[in-house]
Tab-separated table of C-alpha atoms and ligand atoms in Angstrom:
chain	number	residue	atom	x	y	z
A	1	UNK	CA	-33.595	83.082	170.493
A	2	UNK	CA	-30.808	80.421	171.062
A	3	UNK	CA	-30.514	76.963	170.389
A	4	UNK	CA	-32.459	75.698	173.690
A	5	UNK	CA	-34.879	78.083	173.184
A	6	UNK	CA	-36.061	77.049	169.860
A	7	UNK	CA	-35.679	73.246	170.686
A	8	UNK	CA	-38.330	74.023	173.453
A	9	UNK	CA	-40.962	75.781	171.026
A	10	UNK	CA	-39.920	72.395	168.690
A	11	UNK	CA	-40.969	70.302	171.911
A	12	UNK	CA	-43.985	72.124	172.805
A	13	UNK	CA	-45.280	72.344	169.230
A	14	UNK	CA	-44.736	68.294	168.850
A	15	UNK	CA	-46.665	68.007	172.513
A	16	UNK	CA	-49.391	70.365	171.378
A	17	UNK	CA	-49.560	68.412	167.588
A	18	UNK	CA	-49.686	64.908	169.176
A	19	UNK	CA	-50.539	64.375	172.746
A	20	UNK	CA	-53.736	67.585	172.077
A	21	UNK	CA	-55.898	65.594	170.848
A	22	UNK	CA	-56.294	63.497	174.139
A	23	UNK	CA	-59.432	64.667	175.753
A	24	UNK	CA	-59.163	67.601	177.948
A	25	UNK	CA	-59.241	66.476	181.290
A	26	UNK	CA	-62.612	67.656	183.147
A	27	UNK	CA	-61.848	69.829	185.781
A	28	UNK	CA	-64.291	72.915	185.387
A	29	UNK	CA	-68.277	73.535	184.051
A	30	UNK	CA	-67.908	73.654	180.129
A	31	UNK	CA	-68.049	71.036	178.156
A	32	UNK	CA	-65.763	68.215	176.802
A	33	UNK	CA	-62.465	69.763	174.250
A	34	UNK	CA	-59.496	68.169	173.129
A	35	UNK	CA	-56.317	69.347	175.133
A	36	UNK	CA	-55.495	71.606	172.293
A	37	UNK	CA	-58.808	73.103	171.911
A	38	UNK	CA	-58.487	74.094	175.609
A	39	UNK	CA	-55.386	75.847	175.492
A	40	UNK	CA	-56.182	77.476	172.011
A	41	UNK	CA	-59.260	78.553	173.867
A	42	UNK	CA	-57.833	79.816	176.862
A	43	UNK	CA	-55.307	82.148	175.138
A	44	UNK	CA	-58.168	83.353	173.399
A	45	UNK	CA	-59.897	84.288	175.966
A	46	UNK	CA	-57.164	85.893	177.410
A	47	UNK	CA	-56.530	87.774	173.977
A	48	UNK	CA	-59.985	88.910	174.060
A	49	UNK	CA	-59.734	90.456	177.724
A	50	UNK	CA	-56.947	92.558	175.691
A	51	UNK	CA	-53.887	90.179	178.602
A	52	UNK	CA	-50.205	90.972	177.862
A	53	UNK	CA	-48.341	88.447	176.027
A	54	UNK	CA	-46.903	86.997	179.048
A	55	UNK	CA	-50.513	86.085	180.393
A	56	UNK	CA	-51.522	85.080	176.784
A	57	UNK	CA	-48.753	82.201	177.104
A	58	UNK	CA	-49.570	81.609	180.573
A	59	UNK	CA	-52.804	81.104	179.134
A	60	UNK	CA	-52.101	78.635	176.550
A	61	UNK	CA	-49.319	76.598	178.297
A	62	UNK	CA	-51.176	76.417	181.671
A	63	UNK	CA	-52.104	72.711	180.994
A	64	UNK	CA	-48.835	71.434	179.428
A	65	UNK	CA	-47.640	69.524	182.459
A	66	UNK	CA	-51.006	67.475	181.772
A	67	UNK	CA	-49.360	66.754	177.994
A	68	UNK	CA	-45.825	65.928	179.473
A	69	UNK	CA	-47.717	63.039	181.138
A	70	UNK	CA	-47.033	59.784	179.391
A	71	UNK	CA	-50.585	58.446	180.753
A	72	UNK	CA	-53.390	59.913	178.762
A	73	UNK	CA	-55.400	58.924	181.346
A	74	UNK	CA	-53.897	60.440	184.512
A	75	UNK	CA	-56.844	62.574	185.067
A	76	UNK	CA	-57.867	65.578	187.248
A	77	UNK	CA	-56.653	63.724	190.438
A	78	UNK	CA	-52.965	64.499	188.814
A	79	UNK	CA	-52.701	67.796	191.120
A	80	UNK	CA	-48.815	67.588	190.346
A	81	UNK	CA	-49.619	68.969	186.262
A	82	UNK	CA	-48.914	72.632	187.086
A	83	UNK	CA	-45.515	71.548	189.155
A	84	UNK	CA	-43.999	69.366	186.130
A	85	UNK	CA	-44.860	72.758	183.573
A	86	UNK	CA	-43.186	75.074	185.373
A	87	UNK	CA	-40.122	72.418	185.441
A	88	UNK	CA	-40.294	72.274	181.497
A	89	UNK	CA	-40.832	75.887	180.662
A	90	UNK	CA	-38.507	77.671	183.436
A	91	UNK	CA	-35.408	77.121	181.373
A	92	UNK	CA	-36.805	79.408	178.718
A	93	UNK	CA	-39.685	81.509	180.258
A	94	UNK	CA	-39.609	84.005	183.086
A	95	UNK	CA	-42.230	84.525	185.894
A	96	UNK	CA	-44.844	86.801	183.951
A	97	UNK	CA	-45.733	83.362	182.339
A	98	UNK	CA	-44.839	81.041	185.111
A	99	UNK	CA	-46.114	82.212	187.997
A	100	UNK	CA	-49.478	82.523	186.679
A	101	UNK	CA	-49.276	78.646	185.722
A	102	UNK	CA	-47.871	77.604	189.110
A	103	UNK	CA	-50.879	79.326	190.731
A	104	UNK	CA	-53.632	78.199	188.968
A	105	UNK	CA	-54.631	75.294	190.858
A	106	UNK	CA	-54.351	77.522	194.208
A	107	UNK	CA	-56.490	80.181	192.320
A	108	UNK	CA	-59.445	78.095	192.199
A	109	UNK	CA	-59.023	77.454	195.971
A	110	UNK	CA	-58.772	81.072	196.594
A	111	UNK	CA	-62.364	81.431	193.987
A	112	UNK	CA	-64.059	78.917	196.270
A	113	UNK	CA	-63.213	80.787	199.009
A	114	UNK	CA	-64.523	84.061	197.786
A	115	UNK	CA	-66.840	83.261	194.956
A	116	UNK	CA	-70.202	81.577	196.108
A	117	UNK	CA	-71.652	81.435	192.835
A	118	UNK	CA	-68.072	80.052	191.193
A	119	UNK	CA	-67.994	77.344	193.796
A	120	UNK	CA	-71.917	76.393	192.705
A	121	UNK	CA	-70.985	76.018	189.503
A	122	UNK	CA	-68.012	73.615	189.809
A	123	UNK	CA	-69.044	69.823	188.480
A	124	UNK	CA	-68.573	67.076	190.635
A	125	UNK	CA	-65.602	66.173	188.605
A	126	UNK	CA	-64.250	69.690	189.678
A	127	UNK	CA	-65.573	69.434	193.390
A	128	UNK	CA	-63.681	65.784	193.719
A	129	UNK	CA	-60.705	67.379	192.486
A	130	UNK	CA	-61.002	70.883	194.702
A	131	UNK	CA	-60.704	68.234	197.270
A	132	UNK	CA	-57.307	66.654	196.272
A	133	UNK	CA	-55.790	70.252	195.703
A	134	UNK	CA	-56.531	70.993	199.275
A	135	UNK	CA	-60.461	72.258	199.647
A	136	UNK	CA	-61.652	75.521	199.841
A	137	UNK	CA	-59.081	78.075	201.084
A	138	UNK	CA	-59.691	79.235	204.770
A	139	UNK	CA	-59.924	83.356	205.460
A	140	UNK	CA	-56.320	83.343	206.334
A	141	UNK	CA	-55.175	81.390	203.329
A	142	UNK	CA	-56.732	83.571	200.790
A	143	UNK	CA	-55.501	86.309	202.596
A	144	UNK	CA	-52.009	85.543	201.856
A	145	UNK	CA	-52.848	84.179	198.587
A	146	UNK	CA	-54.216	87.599	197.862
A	147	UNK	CA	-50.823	89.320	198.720
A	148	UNK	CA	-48.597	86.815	196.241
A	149	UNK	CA	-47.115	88.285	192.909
A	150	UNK	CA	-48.850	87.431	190.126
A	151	UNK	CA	-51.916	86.510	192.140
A	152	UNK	CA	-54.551	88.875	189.952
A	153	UNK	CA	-53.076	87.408	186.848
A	154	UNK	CA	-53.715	83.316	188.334
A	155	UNK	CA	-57.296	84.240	188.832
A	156	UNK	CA	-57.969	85.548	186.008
A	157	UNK	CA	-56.278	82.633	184.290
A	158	UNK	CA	-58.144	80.382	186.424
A	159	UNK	CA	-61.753	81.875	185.018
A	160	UNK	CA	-60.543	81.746	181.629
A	161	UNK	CA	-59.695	78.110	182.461
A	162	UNK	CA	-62.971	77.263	183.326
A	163	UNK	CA	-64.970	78.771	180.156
A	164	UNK	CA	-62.489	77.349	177.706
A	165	UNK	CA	-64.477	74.196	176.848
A	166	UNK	CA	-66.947	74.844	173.896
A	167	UNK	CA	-67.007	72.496	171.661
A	168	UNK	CA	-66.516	73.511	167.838
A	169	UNK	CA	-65.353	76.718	169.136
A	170	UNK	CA	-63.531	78.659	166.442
A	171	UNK	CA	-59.406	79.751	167.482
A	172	UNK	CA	-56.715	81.195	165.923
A	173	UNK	CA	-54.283	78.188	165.096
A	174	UNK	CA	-51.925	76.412	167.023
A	175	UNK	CA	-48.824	78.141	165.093
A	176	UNK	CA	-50.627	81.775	166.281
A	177	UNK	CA	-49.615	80.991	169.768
A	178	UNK	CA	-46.354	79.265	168.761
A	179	UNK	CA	-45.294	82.741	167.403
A	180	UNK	CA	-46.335	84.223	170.447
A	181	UNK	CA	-44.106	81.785	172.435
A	182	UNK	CA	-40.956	82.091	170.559
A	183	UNK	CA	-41.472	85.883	170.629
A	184	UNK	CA	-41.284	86.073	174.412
A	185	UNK	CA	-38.108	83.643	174.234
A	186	UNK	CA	-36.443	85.841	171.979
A	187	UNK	CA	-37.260	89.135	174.020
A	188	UNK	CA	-35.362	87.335	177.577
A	189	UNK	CA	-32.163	86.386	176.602
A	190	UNK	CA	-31.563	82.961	178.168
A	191	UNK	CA	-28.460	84.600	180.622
A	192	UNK	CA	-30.541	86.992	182.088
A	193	UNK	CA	-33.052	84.568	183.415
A	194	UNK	CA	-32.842	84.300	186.802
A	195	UNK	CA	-31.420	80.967	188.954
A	196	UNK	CA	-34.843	79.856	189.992
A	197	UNK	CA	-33.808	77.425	192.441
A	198	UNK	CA	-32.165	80.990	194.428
A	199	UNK	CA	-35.648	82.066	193.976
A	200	UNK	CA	-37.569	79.372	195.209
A	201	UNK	CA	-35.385	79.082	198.348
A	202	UNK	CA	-36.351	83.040	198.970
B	301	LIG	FE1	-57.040	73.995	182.049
């Protein structure tokens, strides 16, 4: 792990120590968590349905772009969160943990689309904000959301996004996850990453 690597695990733990106790924003059926909560949560989850690490990180950063926000308050109508992650983690992390992140948001369009019951259960909080990200996906849009890398892995971060609001719920700590992070750092040395604006243009 090089210098930039561990001054981003420095940076995320300070986001994660400060700005997670804000209120998680309300964009799914639980109940109300702090930011931190929610991500400790969601890993666990994703732990617990035995994820590789990658998706375990995915799981646990998938909200940062929320903490990067100076404005607390910004809210679930802030559809650009998953957008200003990827920004701060793709100097250090590769797509295993990215990809899932970036397509999140899309994920729930794609459950809407193929998940009666899921859509029932979104709050109106949830339903305003389906709206903002673009409604439920058409036949043709899931299709092709089906066929993306990494798809599988956004949906199943997506559900563990959803059930990763119980209050008082007990989680491994915040330095658990921290390991995890700077493990995955240390395993992809920072030149062999790949030039993700070549990849974005693909
Ligand atoms: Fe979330």
């Amino acid at each position: 792990m090089d210098h930039s690597d561990r001054s981003l695990i420095e940076r995320l733990e300070q986001l994660y120590r400060t700005r997670g106790q804000r209120l998680h924003v309300d964009d799914g059926p639980a109940g109300r968590v702090t930011a931190l909560e929610h991500a400790l949560q969601c890993a666990q989850l994703a732990e617990w349905a035995d994820a590789d690490e990658s998706l375990v990180a995915a799981a646990f950063l998938h909200d940062v772009g929320h903490l990067l926000h100076e404005d607390p308050t910004a809210g679930q109508e802030d559809e650009h969160h998953a957008l200003r992650a990827l920004q701060f983690l793709r100097p250090g992390f590769g797509p295993a943990v990215t990809e899932p992140i970036r397509l999140h948001v899309a994920a729930k369009r794609y459950l809407c689309a193929r998940d009666g019951a899921y859509l029932l259960s979104l709050t109106p909080a949830s339903r305003h904000a389906l709206l903002l990200q673009g409604g439920v996906m058409t036949d043709d849009e899931a299709h092709a959301f089906e066929k993306r890398p990494h798809a599988v892995a956004a949906i199943q971060l997506r559900r563990w996004d959803d059930l990763a609001r119980t209050p008082g719920q007990r989680t491994p700590p915040l330095g658990h996850y921290l390991r995890l992070l700077a493990l995955l750092l240390a395993r992809e040395p920072s030149g062999t990453r790949p030039d993700w604006h070549l990849l974005d243009a693909a």
